[in-house]
Short mmCIF file of C-alpha atoms and ligand atoms in Angstrom, two decimals:
data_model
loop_
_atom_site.label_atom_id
_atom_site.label_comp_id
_atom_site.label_asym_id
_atom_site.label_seq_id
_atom_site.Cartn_x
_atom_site.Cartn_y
_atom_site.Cartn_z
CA UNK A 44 -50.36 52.71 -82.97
CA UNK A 45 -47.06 51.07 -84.00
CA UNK A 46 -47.49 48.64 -80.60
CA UNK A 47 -51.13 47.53 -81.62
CA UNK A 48 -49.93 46.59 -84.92
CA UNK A 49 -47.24 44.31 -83.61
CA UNK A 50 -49.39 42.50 -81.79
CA UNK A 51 -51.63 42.13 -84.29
CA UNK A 52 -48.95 40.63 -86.57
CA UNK A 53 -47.54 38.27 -84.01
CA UNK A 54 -51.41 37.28 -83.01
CA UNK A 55 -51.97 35.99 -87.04
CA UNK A 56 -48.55 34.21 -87.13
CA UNK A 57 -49.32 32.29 -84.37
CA UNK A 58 -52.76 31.55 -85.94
CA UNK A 59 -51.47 30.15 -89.57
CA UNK A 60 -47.90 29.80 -90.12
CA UNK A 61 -44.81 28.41 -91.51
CA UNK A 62 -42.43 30.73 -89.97
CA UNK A 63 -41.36 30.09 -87.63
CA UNK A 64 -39.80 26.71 -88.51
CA UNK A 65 -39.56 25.16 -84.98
CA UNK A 66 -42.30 26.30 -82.36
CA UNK A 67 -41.77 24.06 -79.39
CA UNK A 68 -38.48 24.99 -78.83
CA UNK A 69 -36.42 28.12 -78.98
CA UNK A 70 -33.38 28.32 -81.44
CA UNK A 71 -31.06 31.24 -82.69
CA UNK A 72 -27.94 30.82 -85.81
CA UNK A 73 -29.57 27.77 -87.55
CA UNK A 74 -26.69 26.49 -90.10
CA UNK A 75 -28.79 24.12 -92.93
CA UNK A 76 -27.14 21.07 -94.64
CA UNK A 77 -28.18 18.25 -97.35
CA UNK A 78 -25.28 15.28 -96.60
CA UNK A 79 -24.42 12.91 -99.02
CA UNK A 80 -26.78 9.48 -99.24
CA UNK A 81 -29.57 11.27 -97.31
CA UNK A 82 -32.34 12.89 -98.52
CA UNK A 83 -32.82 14.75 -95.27
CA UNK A 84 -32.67 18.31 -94.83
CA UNK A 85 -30.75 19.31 -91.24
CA UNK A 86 -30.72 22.33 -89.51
CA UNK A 87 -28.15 22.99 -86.70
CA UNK A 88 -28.87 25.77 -84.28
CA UNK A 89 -27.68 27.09 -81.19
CA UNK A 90 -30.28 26.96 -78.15
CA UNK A 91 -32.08 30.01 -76.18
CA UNK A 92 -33.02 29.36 -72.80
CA UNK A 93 -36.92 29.89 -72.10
CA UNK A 94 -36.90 33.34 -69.93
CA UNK A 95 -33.55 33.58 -70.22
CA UNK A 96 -33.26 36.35 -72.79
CA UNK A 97 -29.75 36.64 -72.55
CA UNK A 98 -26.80 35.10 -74.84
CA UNK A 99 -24.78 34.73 -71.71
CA UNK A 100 -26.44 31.36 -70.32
CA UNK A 101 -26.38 29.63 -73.87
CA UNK A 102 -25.15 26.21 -73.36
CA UNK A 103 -25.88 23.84 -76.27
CA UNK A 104 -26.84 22.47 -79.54
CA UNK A 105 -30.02 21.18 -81.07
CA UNK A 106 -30.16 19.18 -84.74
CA UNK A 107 -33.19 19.13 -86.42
CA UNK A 108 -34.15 16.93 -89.68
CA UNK A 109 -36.92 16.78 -92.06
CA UNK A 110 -38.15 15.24 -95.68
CA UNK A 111 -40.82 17.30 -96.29
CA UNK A 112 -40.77 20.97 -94.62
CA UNK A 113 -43.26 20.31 -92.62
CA UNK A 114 -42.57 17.24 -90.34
CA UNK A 115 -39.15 17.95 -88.68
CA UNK A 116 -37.57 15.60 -86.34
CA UNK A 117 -35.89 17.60 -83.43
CA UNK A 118 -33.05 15.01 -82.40
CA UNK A 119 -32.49 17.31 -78.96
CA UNK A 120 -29.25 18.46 -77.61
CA UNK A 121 -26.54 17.41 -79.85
CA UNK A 122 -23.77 19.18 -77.83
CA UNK A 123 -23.59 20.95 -74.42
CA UNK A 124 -20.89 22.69 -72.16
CA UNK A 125 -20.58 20.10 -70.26
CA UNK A 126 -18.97 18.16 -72.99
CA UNK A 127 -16.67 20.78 -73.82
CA UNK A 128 -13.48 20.65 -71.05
CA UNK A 129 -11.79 23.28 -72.11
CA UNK A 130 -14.92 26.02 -72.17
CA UNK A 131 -16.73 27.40 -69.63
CA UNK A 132 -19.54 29.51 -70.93
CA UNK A 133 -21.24 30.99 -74.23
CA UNK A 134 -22.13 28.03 -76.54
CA UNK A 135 -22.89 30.45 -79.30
CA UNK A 136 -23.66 29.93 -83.35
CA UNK A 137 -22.10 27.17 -84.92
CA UNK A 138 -22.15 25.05 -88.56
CA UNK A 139 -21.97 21.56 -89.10
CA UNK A 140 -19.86 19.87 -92.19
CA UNK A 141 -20.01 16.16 -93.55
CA UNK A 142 -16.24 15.48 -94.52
CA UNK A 143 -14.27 12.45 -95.16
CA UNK A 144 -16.89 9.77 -93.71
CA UNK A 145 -17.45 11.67 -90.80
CA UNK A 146 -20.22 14.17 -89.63
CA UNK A 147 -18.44 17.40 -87.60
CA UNK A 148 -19.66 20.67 -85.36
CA UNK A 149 -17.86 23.63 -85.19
CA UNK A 150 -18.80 26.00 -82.46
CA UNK A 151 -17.30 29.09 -80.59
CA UNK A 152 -17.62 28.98 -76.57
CA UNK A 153 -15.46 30.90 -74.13
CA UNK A 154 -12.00 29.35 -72.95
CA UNK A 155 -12.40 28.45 -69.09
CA UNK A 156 -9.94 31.01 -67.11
CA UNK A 157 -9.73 33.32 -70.15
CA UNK A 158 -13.15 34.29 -71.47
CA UNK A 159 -11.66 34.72 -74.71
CA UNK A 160 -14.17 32.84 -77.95
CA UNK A 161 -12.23 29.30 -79.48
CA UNK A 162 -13.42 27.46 -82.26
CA UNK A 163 -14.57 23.96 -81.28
CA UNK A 164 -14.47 21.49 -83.26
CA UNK A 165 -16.68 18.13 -82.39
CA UNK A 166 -17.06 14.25 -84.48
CA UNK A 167 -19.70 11.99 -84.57
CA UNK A 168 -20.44 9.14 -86.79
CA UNK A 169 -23.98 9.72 -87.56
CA UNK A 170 -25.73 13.74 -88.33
CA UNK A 171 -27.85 13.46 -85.29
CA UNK A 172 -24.52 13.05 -83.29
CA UNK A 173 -24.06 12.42 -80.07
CA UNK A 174 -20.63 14.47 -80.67
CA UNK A 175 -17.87 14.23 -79.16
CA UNK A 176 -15.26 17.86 -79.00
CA UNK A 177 -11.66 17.01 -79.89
CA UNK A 178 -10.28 20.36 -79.19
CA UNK A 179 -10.13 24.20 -80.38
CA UNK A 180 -8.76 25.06 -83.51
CA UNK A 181 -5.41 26.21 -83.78
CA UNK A 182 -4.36 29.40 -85.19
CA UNK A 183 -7.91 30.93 -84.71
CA UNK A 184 -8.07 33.79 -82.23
CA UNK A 185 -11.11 35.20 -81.13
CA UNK A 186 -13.29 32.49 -83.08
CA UNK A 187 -16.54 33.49 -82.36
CA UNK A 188 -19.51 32.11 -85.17
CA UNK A 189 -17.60 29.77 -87.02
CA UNK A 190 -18.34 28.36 -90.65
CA UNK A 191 -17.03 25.25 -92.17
CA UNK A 192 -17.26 25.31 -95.89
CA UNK A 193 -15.90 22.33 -97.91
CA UNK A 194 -15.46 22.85 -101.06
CA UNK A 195 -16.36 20.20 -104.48
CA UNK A 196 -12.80 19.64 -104.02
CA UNK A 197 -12.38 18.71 -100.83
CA UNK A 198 -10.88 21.23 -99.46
CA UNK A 199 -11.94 22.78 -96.07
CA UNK A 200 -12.18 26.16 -95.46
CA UNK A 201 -13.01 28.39 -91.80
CA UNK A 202 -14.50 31.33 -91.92
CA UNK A 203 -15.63 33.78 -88.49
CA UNK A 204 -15.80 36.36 -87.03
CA UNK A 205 -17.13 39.09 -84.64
CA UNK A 206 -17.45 42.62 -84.11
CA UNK A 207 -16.89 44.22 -87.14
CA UNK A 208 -14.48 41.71 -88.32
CA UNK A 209 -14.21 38.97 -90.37
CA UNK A 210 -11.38 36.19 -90.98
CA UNK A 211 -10.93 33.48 -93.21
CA UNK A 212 -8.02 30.38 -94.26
CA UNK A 213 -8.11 27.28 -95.75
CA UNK A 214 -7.81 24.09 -92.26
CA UNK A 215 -5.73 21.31 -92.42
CA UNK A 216 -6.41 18.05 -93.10
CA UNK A 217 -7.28 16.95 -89.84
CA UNK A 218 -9.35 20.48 -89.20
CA UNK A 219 -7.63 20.89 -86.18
CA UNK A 220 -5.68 24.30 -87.19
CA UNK A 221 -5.50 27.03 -89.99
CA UNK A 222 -3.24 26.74 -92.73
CA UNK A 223 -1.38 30.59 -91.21
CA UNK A 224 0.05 31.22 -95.04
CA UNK A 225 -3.75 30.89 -96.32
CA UNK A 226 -5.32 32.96 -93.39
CA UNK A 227 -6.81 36.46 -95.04
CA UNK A 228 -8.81 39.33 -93.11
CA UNK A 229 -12.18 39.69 -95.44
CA UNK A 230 -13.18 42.52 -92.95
CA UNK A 231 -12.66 45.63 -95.38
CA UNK A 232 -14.26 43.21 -98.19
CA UNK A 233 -17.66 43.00 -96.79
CA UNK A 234 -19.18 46.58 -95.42
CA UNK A 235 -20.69 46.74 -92.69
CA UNK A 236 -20.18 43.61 -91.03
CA UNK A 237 -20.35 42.72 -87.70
CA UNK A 238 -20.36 39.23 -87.26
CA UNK A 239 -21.60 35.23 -88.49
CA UNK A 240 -20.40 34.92 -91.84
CA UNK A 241 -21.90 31.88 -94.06
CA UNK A 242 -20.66 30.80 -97.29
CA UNK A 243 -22.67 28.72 -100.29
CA UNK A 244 -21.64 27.94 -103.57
CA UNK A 245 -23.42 28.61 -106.77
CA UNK A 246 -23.18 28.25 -110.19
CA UNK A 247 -19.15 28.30 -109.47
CA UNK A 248 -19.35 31.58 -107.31
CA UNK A 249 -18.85 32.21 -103.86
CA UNK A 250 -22.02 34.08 -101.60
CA UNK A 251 -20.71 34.96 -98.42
CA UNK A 252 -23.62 36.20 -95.96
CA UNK A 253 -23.16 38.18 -92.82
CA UNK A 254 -25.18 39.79 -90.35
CA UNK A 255 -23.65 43.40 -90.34
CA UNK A 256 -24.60 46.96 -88.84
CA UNK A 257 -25.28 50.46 -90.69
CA UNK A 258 -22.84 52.09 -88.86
CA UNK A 259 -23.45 50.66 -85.61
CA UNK A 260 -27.06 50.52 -85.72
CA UNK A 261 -28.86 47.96 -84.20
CA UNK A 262 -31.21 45.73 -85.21
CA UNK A 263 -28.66 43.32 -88.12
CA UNK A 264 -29.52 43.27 -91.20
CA UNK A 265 -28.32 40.26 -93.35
CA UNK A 266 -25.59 41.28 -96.28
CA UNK A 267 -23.85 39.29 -98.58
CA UNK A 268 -20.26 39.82 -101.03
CA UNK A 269 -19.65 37.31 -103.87
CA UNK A 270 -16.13 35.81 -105.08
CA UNK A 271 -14.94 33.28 -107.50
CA UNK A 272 -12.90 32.49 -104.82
CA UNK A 273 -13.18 30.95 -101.43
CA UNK A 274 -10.93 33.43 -99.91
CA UNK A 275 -11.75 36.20 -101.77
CA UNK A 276 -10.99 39.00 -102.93
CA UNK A 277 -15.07 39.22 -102.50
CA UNK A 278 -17.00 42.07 -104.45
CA UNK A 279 -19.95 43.66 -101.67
CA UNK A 280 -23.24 43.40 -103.28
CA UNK A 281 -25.91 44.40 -100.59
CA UNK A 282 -28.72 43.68 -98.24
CA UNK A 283 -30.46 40.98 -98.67
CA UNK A 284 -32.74 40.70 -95.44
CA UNK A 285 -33.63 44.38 -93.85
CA UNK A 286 -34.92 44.79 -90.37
CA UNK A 287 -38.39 43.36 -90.30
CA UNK A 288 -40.99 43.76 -87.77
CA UNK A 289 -40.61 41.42 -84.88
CA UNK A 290 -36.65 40.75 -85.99
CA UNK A 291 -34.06 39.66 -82.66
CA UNK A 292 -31.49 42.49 -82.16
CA UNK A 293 -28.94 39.46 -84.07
CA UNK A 294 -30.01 37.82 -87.31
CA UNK A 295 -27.52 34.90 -88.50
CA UNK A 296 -28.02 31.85 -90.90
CA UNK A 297 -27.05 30.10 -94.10
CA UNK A 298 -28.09 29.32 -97.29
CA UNK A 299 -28.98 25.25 -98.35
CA UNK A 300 -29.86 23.79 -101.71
CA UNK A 301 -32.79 21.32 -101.38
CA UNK A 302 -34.31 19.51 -103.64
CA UNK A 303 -33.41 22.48 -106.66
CA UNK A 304 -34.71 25.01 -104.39
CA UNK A 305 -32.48 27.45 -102.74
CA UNK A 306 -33.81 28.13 -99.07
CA UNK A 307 -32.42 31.18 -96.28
CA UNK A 308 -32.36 30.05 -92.61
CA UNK A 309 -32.31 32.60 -90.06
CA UNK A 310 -33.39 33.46 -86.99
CA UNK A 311 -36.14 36.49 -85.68
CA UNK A 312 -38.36 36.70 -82.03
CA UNK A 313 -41.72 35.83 -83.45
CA UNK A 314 -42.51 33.12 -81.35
CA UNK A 315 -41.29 34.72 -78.28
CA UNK A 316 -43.23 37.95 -78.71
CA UNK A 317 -40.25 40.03 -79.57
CA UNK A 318 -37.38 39.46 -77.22
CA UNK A 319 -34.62 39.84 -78.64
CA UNK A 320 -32.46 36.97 -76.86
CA UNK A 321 -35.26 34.71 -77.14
CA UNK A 322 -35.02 33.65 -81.00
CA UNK A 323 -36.75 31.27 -83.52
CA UNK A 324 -35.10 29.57 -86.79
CA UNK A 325 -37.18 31.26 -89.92
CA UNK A 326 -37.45 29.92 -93.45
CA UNK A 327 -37.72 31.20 -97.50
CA UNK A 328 -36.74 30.45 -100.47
CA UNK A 329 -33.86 32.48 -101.67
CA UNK A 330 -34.13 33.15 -105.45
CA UNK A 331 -31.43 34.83 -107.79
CA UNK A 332 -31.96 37.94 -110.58
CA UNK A 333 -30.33 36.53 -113.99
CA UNK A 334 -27.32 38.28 -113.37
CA UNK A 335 -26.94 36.25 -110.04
CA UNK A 336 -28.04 38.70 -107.24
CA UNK A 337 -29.73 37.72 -104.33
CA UNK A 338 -33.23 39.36 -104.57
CA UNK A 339 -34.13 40.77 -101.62
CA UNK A 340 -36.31 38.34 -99.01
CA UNK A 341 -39.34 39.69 -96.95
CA UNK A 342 -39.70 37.61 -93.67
CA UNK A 343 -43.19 35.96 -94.43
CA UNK A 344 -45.56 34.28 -92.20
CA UNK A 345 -46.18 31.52 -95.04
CA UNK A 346 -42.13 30.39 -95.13
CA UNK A 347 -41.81 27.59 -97.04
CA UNK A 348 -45.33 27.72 -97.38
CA UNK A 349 -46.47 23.83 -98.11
CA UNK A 350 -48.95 23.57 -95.33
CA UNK A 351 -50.52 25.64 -92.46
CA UNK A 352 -48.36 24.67 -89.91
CA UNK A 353 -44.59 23.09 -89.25
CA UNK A 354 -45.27 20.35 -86.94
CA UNK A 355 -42.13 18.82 -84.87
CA UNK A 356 -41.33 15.49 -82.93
CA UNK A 357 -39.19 15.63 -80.32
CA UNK A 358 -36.94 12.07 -80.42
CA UNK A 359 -34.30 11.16 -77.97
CA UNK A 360 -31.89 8.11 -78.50
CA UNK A 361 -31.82 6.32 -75.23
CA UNK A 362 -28.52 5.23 -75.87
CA UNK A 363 -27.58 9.04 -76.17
CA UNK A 364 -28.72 10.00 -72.60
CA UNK A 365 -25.68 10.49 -71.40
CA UNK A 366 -24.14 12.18 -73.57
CA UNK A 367 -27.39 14.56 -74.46
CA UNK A 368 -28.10 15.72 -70.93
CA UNK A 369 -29.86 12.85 -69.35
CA UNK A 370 -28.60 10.11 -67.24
CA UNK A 371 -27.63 5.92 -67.43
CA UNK A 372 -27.93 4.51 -64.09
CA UNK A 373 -26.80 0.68 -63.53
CA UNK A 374 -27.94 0.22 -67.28
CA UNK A 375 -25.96 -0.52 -70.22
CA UNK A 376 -25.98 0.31 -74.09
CA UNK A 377 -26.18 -3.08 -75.93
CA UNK A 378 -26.57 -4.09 -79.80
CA UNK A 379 -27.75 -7.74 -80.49
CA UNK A 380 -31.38 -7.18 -81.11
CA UNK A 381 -31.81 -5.67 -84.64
CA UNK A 382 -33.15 -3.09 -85.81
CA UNK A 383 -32.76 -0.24 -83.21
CA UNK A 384 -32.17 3.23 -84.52
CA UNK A 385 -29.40 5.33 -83.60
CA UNK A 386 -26.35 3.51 -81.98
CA UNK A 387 -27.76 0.94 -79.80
CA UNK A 388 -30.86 1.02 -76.68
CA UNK A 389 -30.47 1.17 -73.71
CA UNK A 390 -30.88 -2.95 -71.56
CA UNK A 391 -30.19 -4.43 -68.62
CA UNK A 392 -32.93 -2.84 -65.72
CA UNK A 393 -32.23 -5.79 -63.46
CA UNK A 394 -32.35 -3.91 -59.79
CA UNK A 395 -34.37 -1.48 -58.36
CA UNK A 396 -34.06 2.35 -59.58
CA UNK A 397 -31.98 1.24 -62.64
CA UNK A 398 -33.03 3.55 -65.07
CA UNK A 399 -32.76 5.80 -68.16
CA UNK A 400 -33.19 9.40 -68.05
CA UNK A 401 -33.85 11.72 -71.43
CA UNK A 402 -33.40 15.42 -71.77
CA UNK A 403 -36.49 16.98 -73.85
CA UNK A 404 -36.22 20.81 -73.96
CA UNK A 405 -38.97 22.68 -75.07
CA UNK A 406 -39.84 26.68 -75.74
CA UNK A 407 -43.37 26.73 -74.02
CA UNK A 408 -45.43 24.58 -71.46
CA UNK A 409 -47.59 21.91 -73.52
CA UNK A 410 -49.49 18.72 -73.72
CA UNK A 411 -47.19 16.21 -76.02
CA UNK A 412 -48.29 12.50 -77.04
CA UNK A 413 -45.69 10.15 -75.73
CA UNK A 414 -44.21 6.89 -77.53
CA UNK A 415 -41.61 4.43 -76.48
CA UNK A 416 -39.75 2.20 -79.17
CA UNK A 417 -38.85 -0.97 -77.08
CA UNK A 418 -38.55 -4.49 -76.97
CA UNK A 419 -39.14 -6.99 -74.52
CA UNK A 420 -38.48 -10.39 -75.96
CA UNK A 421 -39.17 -12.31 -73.24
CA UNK A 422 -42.84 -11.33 -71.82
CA UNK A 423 -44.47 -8.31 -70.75
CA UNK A 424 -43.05 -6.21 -68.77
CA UNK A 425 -43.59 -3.35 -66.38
CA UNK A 426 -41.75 0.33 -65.86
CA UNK A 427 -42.20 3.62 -64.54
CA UNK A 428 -42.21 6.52 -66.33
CA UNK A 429 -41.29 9.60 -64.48
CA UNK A 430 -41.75 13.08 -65.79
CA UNK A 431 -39.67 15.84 -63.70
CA UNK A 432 -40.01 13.55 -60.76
CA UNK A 433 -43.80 13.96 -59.99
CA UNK A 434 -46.26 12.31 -63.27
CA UNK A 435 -45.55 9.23 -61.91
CA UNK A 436 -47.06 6.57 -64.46
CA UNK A 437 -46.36 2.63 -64.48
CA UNK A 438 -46.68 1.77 -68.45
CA UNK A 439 -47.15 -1.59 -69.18
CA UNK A 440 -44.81 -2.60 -72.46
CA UNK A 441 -46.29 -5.83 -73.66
CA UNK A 442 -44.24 -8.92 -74.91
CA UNK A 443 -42.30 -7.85 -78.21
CA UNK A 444 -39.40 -9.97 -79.31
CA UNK A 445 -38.43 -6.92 -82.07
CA UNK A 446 -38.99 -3.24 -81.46
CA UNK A 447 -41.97 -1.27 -81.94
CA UNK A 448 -43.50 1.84 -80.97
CA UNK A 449 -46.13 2.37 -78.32
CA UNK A 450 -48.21 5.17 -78.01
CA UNK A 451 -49.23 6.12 -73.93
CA UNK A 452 -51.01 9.21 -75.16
CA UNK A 453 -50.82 12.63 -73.43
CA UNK A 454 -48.14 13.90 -71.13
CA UNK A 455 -47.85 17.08 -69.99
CA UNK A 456 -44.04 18.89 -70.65
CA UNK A 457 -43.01 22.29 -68.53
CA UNK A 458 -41.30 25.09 -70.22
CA UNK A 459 -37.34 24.74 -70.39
CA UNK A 460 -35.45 20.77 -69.19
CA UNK A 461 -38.24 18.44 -69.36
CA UNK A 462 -36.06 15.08 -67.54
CA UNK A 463 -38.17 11.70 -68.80
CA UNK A 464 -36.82 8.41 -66.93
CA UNK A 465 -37.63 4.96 -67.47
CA UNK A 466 -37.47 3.03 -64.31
CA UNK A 467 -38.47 -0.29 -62.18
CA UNK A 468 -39.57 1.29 -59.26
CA UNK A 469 -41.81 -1.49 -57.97
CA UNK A 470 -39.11 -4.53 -58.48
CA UNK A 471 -40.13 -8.06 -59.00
CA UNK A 472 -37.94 -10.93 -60.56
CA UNK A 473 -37.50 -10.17 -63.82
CA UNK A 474 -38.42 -11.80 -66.48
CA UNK A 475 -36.17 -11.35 -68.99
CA UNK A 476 -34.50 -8.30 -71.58
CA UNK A 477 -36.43 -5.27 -71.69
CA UNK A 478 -34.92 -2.28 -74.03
CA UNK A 479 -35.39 0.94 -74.66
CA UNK A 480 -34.57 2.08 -78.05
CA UNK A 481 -35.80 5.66 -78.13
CA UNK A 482 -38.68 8.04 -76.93
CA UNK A 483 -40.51 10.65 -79.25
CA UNK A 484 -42.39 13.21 -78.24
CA UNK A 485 -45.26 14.86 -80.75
CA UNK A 486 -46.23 17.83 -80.74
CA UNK A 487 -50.18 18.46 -80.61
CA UNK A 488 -50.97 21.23 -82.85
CA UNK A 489 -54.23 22.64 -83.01
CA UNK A 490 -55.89 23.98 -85.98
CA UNK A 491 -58.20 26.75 -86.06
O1 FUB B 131 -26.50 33.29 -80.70
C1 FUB B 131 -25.48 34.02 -80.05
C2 FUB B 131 -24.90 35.05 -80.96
O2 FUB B 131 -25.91 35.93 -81.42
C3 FUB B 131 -24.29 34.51 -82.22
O3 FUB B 131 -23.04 33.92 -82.03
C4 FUB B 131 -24.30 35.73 -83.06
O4 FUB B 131 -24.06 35.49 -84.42
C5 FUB B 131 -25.68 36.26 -82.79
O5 FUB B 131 -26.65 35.60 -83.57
#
């Protein structure tokens, strides 16, 4: 009986829903921000691998942005393993922080040779990154699920942690290791935690959230301790998310302010149909009792409930292929015509093959409308479009001397790496610049 009710729920989510946030891709640990000057909301999350449904083979980073809470922008991989020298495996939860000019990821992977969880620490100059790792932090054993808090004052502080334990300090200025006299264990502070804690600050107090265990129980369920502190001493207050139907074994997220609403990100297996390592990002609002307790949230199908459905583009920087999992071959980055987005497009297809190559990942197999932002100053111009080597397309990009979009309509995307490369196949003379700026890739939602 229990079974056929499951279903039934995760059959009417997938009917009408805002929850969960992102459905064409799948995403676990989702760590929300508001930066300063921008009045987009981001969401960082770590990336599950479509039939994976294991942890083990997570190997990257997604950022996500939106105005509304209902169109999001998925900027793609942000971060893989590759880009990490000094890790080898497990690209598990991670936060993002905006701090002195700069836009950083901090991330816990396994040390190559040792297995053993650092605490990465990446730069970029813009939220969508590419970013690039600078190192582990010092002085932080064991750093699995990082969180980078910075406080009104500037000051940074770390916080992680994993089974049953939890650690924080204050970093130094360059965030490249703990201040040790600072460091503190929070572990007998916060009962019953296990793992991912998450701090926000509100009217002057602390809320650290965890995912944590009654004793040793599977399914999480998320807690949270409040201080007027950032390192404590932090007084336990309680559950604030219980096990819900069609919850991952894990649940992990944070807390964002946006636009005078608080709002919970966190993570469950709706979309997947219940396995566990196979997770979504989830949404709603968080509100407060007068005395300033968390009152309890209820996973809901409506979310953040503004419209029916969340609807997501997929857009990839060309200029970020590399970097983001795709490829630059005989091609180079360039800058002189204005107006491109990002930091730069991708020019210079003057032989045969040259091409660009973008990395879209997606959750399930599905028909996506497909738009290139180019230029081609000098005339029109020609290229192939190759979609995991076999929709072979030649797209003609008429003369343009700024960038603009064009739409080629429907394309059809597998489930998992989806490699897109723009290519002269057939070469002729040419006849002048062509550049690639970016590629987006829509999402076709139907409505029932
Ligand atoms: O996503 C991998 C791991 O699962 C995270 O690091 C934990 O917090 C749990 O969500």
């Amino acid at each position: 009986m229990k079974k056929l009710l499951y279903v039934f729920i995760l059959f009417t989510i997938s009917m009408a829903a805002q929850n969960p946030v992102f459905t064409h891709v799948f995403t676990a640990d989702p760590s929300p921000h508001v930066w300063p000057d921008d009045d987009r909301l981001w969401v960082y999350t770590s990336h599950d691998e479509p039939g994976s449904n294991n942890h083990y083979g997570m190997t990257g980073y997604h950022a996500f942005s939106t105005t509304d809470l209902v169109n999001w922008t998925d900027h793609g991989r942000i971060l893989h393993l590759e880009n990490v020298d000094w890790a080898e495996s497990h690209a598990w939860a991670m936060d993002a922080a905006f701090y002195r000019g700069k836009y950083y990821l901090i991330y816990c992977m396994k040390e190559t040779g040792i297995g053993l969880f650092r605490t990465g620490i990446a730069r970029s100059d813009k939220p969508e990154g590419p970013f690039t790792d600078l190192g582990y932090v010092k002085g932080v054993e064991f750093g699995q699920d990082p969180a980078l808090f910075i406080d009104d004052d500037g000051t940074p502080y770390l916080y992680w942690g994993h089974d049953r334990k939890c650690f924080a300090a204050e970093l130094n200025e360059d965030l490249m290791s703990i201040k040790p006299e600072t460091y503190v264990d929070l572990t007998k502070q916060l009962t019953h935690v296990f793992e991912g804690p998450w701090v926000h600050k509100r009217n002057g107090k602390y809320y650290l959230t965890y995912p944590g265990l009654t004793p040793r129980r599977w399914p999480e369920k998320m807690f949270y301790a409040v201080a007027e502190k950032p390192l404590g001493p932090y007084e336990f207050k309680g559950c604030f998310i219980d096990d819900f139907e069609g919850q991952s074994g894990t649940n992990h997220g944070g807390v964002v302010n946006y636009k005078g609403k608080d709002i919970m990100f966190y993570h469950s297996a709706w979309l997947s149909g219940g396995l566990s390592e196979t997770r979504s990002t989830m949404a709603d609002y968080l509100n407060y009792d007068k005395e300033g307790n968390i009152i309890p949230i209820i996973p809901s199908k409506k979310g953040l409930g503004i419209a029916k459905h969340t609807k997501a583009t997929i857009k990839v920087e060309a200029e970020s292929g590399f970097a983001a999992g795709g490829n630059l071959y005989n091609v180079i980055v360039d800058d002189w015509i204005k107006d491109f987005s990002g930091n730069g497009y991708v020019t210079n297809f003057d032989n045969p093959y040259d091409h660009v190559s973008m990395l879209v990942q997606v959750a399930k197999a599905g028909t996506y409308r497909f738009i290139v932002r180019y230029a081609s100053p000098n005339g029109d111009s020609n290229h192939d479009v190759l979609i995991n080597s076999h929709q072979y397309r030649e797209f003609k990009f008429p003369k343009s001397e700024t960038f603009r979009e064009i739409d080629f309509g429907e394309v059809e995307l597998k489930s998992g790496d989806n490699l897109i490369r723009v290519l002269k196949r057939n070469w002729k003379p040419s006849k002048g610049v062509f550049a690639i700026d970016y590629i987006k890739l829509e999402q076709i939602i139907e409505t029932k």
